């Protein structure tokens, strides 16, 4: 355990000493926050207004609370995974500069090295993403706060599961990368594509039926839905209470469903609605499955080295 702790500390130190890597990791969420708020805010304000009953005018704070929750859930859904690839750069860097070979000839077990890379990546990614979550919560507190303490705790849990998912996914892929060029190429591809395939950039409901069915098989879709629900449900519930009560229960329910469908709070698998509990089960099973693959890869490589 002492060796593992020293290796984790060593990996975190190497990450923090690389100023370019550290700066890019910290500044990327901030850039995305500015881009999301500046360029996508009005798009989703318009989308929300189109889903409301005719003549409904929301209070500014309520509107901003809903839109802000959507924007920051999109940011976190993307950053928690893509940032893990950046944080896991030390694994590839050690292969490039032959530091891994030096450690392998020492008494340190290869499994201990693999675990140290994994835990260091998770810690780095989780801390940075929690900072991004705090920035989002501060923003919501300024423009329109409707979250409960439970919502905040569940959002933290969502961030933890998302970063864990991103960490194990990047760990598997990085096992097969041996140069910084390969790592950079994978990072660019993941950063460009993941936001679309998890429904962070565009609501899944706005895509074709074929794409919606395909995305129903991706764990990231359900992780995105979880964090959307925990950052948006309370403000939407307040909107229903304030503006939909006069419509009648049946009509209000129709509008509420349309809004939740339009902003991906409701997730569907082959036409069937997936519950919040089922979303948690799916992402946890996906993490366990990917973690098992990572363990098998390291066991196989250890046997090959023997």
CSV table of C-alpha atoms in Angstrom, one decimal, residues 36-37 40-46 48 61-74 139-140 143 231-232 235 263:
chain,number,residue,atom,x,y,z
A,36,UNK,CA,-21.9,27.4,-23.5
A,37,UNK,CA,-23.2,30.5,-21.7
A,40,UNK,CA,-25.8,28.3,-26.5
A,41,UNK,CA,-27.8,30.2,-23.8
A,42,UNK,CA,-30.1,32.0,-26.2
A,43,UNK,CA,-30.6,28.9,-28.3
A,44,UNK,CA,-32.0,27.0,-25.3
A,45,UNK,CA,-34.0,29.9,-24.0
A,46,UNK,CA,-35.8,30.0,-27.4
A,48,UNK,CA,-37.8,26.4,-23.7
A,61,UNK,CA,-34.5,33.7,-12.5
A,62,UNK,CA,-36.6,30.7,-13.3
A,63,UNK,CA,-35.8,30.7,-16.9
A,64,UNK,CA,-32.1,31.2,-16.2
A,65,UNK,CA,-32.2,28.4,-13.6
A,66,UNK,CA,-33.6,25.9,-16.1
A,67,UNK,CA,-31.3,27.0,-19.0
A,68,UNK,CA,-28.2,27.2,-16.7
A,69,UNK,CA,-28.9,23.7,-15.4
A,70,UNK,CA,-29.0,22.4,-18.9
A,71,UNK,CA,-25.8,24.2,-19.9
A,72,UNK,CA,-23.8,23.1,-16.9
A,73,UNK,CA,-25.0,19.5,-17.1
A,74,UNK,CA,-23.8,19.4,-20.7
A,139,UNK,CA,-23.5,30.7,-11.5
A,140,UNK,CA,-26.9,29.2,-10.7
A,143,UNK,CA,-29.0,33.8,-11.9
A,231,UNK,CA,-29.4,20.2,-12.0
A,232,UNK,CA,-32.8,20.9,-13.7
A,235,UNK,CA,-36.4,24.4,-11.3
A,263,UNK,CA,-34.2,18.7,-22.7
